[in-house]
Amino acid sequence: MHNLTKLSLHHKLAKHGDEKLQDSSHYETSCLPLGGQRSVDQEISVSSAGVDLTAAKSVFQGEVKDVSKDPVSQMERCKKPIIGAVNGWAITAGFERALACDVLIARTDAKFMDTHAKFGIFPSWGLSQKLSRLVGLNRARHAHLTSMPIDSQLAEKWGLVSQVVPPAELMKTANAIAETILKNNEHMVLNIKAFVNDGANMPLGEALRLEKERAHASYKAMTPEAFAKMQQYIAGRRQAPSKL
């Protein structure tokens, strides 16, 4: 099991994220296993077992401001949906990468832990700001200041992950989520990801205005073909038997 505080592995993951960002040749979602030994699109092994103190100086005093070598920045810039599957421990930097995913699920024995306070390392990949927005200030402070482990059941209760599944079902579930997303309208999936994430960084009033602006621009750009596809979808939905 590797540790991604090794500089070369940081750069490898960042390069992979940048390639995904730049590749507009096909629409896809990426499933990112965190804390385990499966690969990202079968290309890069990712683990999040904690801090490699022997490599700490090169990581924290190296090219820390170079966005091209920052995996979290590359994940945040990616226009395509990223599904995170926590397959073990997601500690500190692994925790931060998990929070850069658009959908996050975990196996039943997964755990999250922020050890910045324990090791005296200042967070710089967003954990100190993102966690409180997800789970609330009190819970976030508790996690940050105590370096407590957060098991998957507590993570689900707090809203940190959206689903907890048995270990054998983790990647199957992640892939099923990806397949469901891929069945939706590509243009709208990408737009919804963009304005949900952009709006999360704004006060509510500004975010609501952003939604209206982008919606009105989208309506203006709709073609007769787009309206026809919408009608086809509505007609097909009416014919399908209700599950309620």
Coordinates of C-alpha atoms in Angstrom, one line a residue:
M1 CA 0.0 0.0 0.0
H2 CA 1.4 3.3 -1.1
N3 CA 1.1 6.7 0.7
L4 CA 0.2 9.7 -1.3
T5 CA 2.2 12.1 0.7
K6 CA 5.1 10.8 -1.3
L7 CA 5.8 13.6 -3.8
S8 CA 6.0 11.4 -6.9
L9 CA 2.6 9.9 -6.2
H10 CA 1.0 13.3 -5.6
H11 CA 2.3 14.4 -9.0
K12 CA 1.1 11.1 -10.7
L13 CA -2.4 11.6 -9.4
A14 CA -2.4 15.3 -10.3
K15 CA -1.2 14.4 -13.8
H16 CA -4.0 11.9 -14.1
G17 CA -6.6 14.5 -13.1
D18 CA -5.2 17.0 -15.5
E19 CA -5.4 14.5 -18.4
K20 CA -9.1 13.9 -17.5
L21 CA -9.7 17.6 -17.3
Q22 CA -8.2 18.2 -20.8
D23 CA -9.7 15.2 -22.5
S24 CA -13.0 16.3 -24.0
S25 CA -13.1 13.5 -26.6
H26 CA -15.7 11.5 -24.7
Y27 CA -18.1 12.0 -21.8
E28 CA -17.4 9.9 -18.8
T29 CA -17.4 9.7 -15.0
S30 CA -14.4 8.7 -13.0
C31 CA -14.5 6.3 -10.1
L32 CA -11.8 7.1 -7.6
P33 CA -11.1 4.4 -4.9
L34 CA -9.5 6.0 -1.8
G35 CA -7.7 4.0 0.8
G36 CA -7.6 0.8 -1.2
Q37 CA -5.7 -1.0 -3.9
R38 CA -8.1 -0.7 -6.9
S39 CA -7.2 1.7 -9.7
V40 CA -8.6 4.9 -11.0
D41 CA -9.9 3.9 -14.4
Q42 CA -7.5 1.0 -14.0
E43 CA -4.6 3.4 -14.5
I44 CA -3.3 4.6 -11.1
S45 CA -3.2 3.0 -7.7
V46 CA -4.4 5.3 -4.9
S47 CA -4.1 4.8 -1.1
S48 CA -4.6 7.1 1.8
A49 CA -3.1 5.5 4.8
G50 CA -1.6 8.5 6.4
V51 CA 1.5 10.7 6.4
D52 CA 4.8 9.5 5.2
L53 CA 7.0 11.5 7.5
T54 CA 10.2 10.6 5.6
A55 CA 8.9 12.5 2.5
A56 CA 7.2 15.3 4.5
K57 CA 9.8 18.0 3.7
S58 CA 9.7 17.5 0.0
V59 CA 5.9 17.6 0.1
F60 CA 5.3 20.6 2.3
Q61 CA 8.3 22.7 1.3
G62 CA 8.4 21.6 -2.3
E63 CA 6.2 22.8 -5.2
V64 CA 3.2 23.3 -3.0
K65 CA 1.8 26.3 -5.1
D66 CA 2.1 24.5 -8.4
V67 CA -1.5 23.7 -9.3
S68 CA -0.4 21.3 -12.1
K69 CA 1.1 19.1 -9.4
D70 CA -1.7 19.4 -6.9
P71 CA -4.2 16.5 -7.2
V72 CA -7.0 18.2 -5.2
S73 CA -6.8 21.3 -7.4
Q74 CA -7.0 19.1 -10.5
M75 CA -9.9 17.2 -9.1
E76 CA -11.7 20.4 -8.4
R77 CA -11.1 21.7 -11.9
C78 CA -12.3 18.6 -13.6
K79 CA -15.6 19.2 -15.4
K80 CA -16.7 15.6 -15.3
P81 CA -18.3 13.9 -12.3
I82 CA -15.9 12.1 -9.9
I83 CA -17.3 9.4 -7.7
G84 CA -15.1 8.6 -4.6
A85 CA -15.2 5.1 -3.1
V86 CA -13.5 4.9 0.3
N87 CA -11.9 1.5 0.5
G88 CA -10.3 1.7 4.0
W89 CA -8.7 4.6 5.8
A90 CA -8.9 8.2 4.4
I91 CA -6.4 10.1 6.6
T92 CA -5.6 13.8 6.3
A93 CA -4.5 14.2 2.6
G94 CA -6.8 11.2 1.8
F95 CA -9.6 12.9 3.6
E96 CA -9.0 16.1 1.6
R97 CA -9.0 14.1 -1.7
A98 CA -12.3 12.5 -0.7
L99 CA -13.9 15.9 -0.1
A100 CA -12.9 16.8 -3.7
C101 CA -15.2 14.1 -5.1
D102 CA -18.7 14.9 -6.4
V103 CA -20.3 11.7 -5.0
L104 CA -18.7 9.9 -2.0
I105 CA -19.5 6.4 -0.8
A106 CA -17.7 4.2 1.6
R107 CA -17.4 0.5 2.6
T108 CA -18.7 -0.5 6.1
D109 CA -15.2 -0.6 7.6
A110 CA -13.9 2.6 6.1
K111 CA -12.7 5.4 8.4
F112 CA -11.9 9.1 8.0
M113 CA -9.4 11.0 10.2
D114 CA -7.8 14.5 10.2
T115 CA -4.4 14.4 11.8
H116 CA -3.2 17.9 10.9
A117 CA -3.5 18.9 14.6
K118 CA -1.7 15.7 15.7
F119 CA 1.3 16.2 13.5
G120 CA 1.4 20.0 13.4
I121 CA 0.7 20.3 9.7
F122 CA -1.3 23.2 8.4
P123 CA -4.1 22.1 6.1
S124 CA -4.0 23.5 2.5
W125 CA -6.3 21.3 0.4
G126 CA -9.5 22.6 1.8
L127 CA -10.3 20.2 4.7
S128 CA -10.5 23.0 7.3
Q129 CA -13.2 24.8 5.2
K130 CA -15.0 22.1 3.4
L131 CA -15.8 19.8 6.3
S132 CA -17.7 22.4 8.4
R133 CA -19.8 23.2 5.3
L134 CA -20.7 19.5 5.0
V135 CA -21.3 18.4 8.5
G136 CA -21.6 21.7 10.5
L137 CA -19.1 23.7 12.6
N138 CA -19.4 21.8 15.9
R139 CA -18.8 18.4 14.3
A140 CA -16.0 19.7 12.1
R141 CA -14.2 21.3 15.1
H142 CA -14.6 18.1 17.0
A143 CA -13.0 16.1 14.2
H144 CA -10.2 18.6 13.5
L145 CA -9.2 19.3 17.1
T146 CA -9.3 15.8 18.5
S147 CA -8.1 13.9 15.3
M148 CA -10.8 11.4 16.1
P149 CA -11.4 8.6 13.7
I150 CA -14.8 8.8 12.0
D151 CA -16.2 5.4 11.0
S152 CA -18.4 5.0 8.0
Q153 CA -21.6 4.8 10.0
L154 CA -20.9 8.1 11.7
A155 CA -19.8 9.6 8.3
E156 CA -23.1 8.6 6.8
K157 CA -25.1 10.0 9.8
W158 CA -23.2 13.3 9.5
G159 CA -23.8 13.5 5.7
L160 CA -20.1 13.1 4.9
V161 CA -20.8 10.1 2.6
S162 CA -24.1 9.4 0.8
Q163 CA -24.0 5.6 1.0
V164 CA -22.3 2.9 3.0
V165 CA -22.0 -0.6 1.4
P166 CA -20.3 -4.0 2.2
P167 CA -16.7 -4.2 1.1
A168 CA -17.5 -6.6 -1.8
E169 CA -20.1 -4.2 -3.1
L170 CA -18.1 -1.0 -3.1
M171 CA -16.8 -0.7 -6.7
K172 CA -19.9 -2.4 -8.0
T173 CA -22.0 0.4 -6.4
A174 CA -19.6 3.1 -7.6
N175 CA -19.8 1.8 -11.1
A176 CA -23.6 1.6 -10.9
I177 CA -23.8 5.2 -9.8
A178 CA -21.5 6.2 -12.8
E179 CA -23.8 4.2 -15.2
T180 CA -26.9 6.0 -13.8
I181 CA -25.2 9.4 -14.3
L182 CA -24.2 8.4 -17.9
K183 CA -27.8 7.7 -18.8
N184 CA -28.7 11.4 -18.0
N185 CA -28.4 14.4 -20.3
E186 CA -24.6 14.9 -20.7
H187 CA -24.9 18.7 -21.1
M188 CA -27.1 19.1 -18.1
V189 CA -25.0 16.8 -15.9
L190 CA -21.9 18.9 -16.6
N191 CA -23.8 22.1 -16.0
I192 CA -25.4 21.0 -12.8
K193 CA -22.1 19.9 -11.4
A194 CA -20.6 23.3 -12.3
F195 CA -23.3 25.5 -10.8
V196 CA -23.8 23.4 -7.7
N197 CA -20.1 23.6 -7.0
D198 CA -19.8 27.3 -7.9
G199 CA -22.9 28.2 -5.9
A200 CA -21.5 26.4 -2.8
N201 CA -18.8 29.0 -2.6
M202 CA -21.3 31.9 -2.6
P203 CA -23.9 33.3 -0.2
L204 CA -27.3 31.8 -0.9
G205 CA -28.7 35.0 -2.5
E206 CA -25.8 35.2 -5.0
A207 CA -26.0 31.4 -5.7
L208 CA -29.8 31.7 -6.5
R209 CA -29.1 34.6 -8.9
L210 CA -26.3 32.5 -10.5
E211 CA -28.8 29.6 -11.0
K212 CA -31.3 31.9 -12.7
E213 CA -28.7 33.5 -14.9
R214 CA -27.4 30.2 -16.2
A215 CA -30.8 28.7 -16.5
H216 CA -32.1 31.6 -18.6
A217 CA -29.0 31.4 -20.8
S218 CA -29.6 27.7 -21.2
Y219 CA -33.2 28.2 -22.2
K220 CA -32.3 30.7 -24.8
A221 CA -29.8 28.3 -26.4
M222 CA -32.2 25.4 -26.5
T223 CA -32.8 24.1 -30.1
P224 CA -36.0 22.5 -31.6
E225 CA -34.1 19.1 -31.4
A226 CA -33.6 19.6 -27.6
F227 CA -37.3 20.3 -27.1
A228 CA -38.1 17.2 -29.2
K229 CA -35.9 15.0 -27.0
M230 CA -37.6 16.4 -23.9
Q231 CA -41.0 15.5 -25.3
Q232 CA -39.8 12.0 -26.1
Y233 CA -38.5 11.5 -22.6
I234 CA -41.8 12.7 -21.1
A235 CA -43.8 10.5 -23.4
G236 CA -41.7 7.5 -22.4
R237 CA -42.0 8.2 -18.7
R238 CA -45.8 8.3 -19.0
Q239 CA -45.8 4.9 -20.5
A240 CA -43.6 3.3 -17.9
P241 CA -45.5 1.6 -15.0
S242 CA -45.3 3.5 -11.7
K243 CA -43.2 2.0 -8.9
L244 CA -45.0 4.0 -6.2

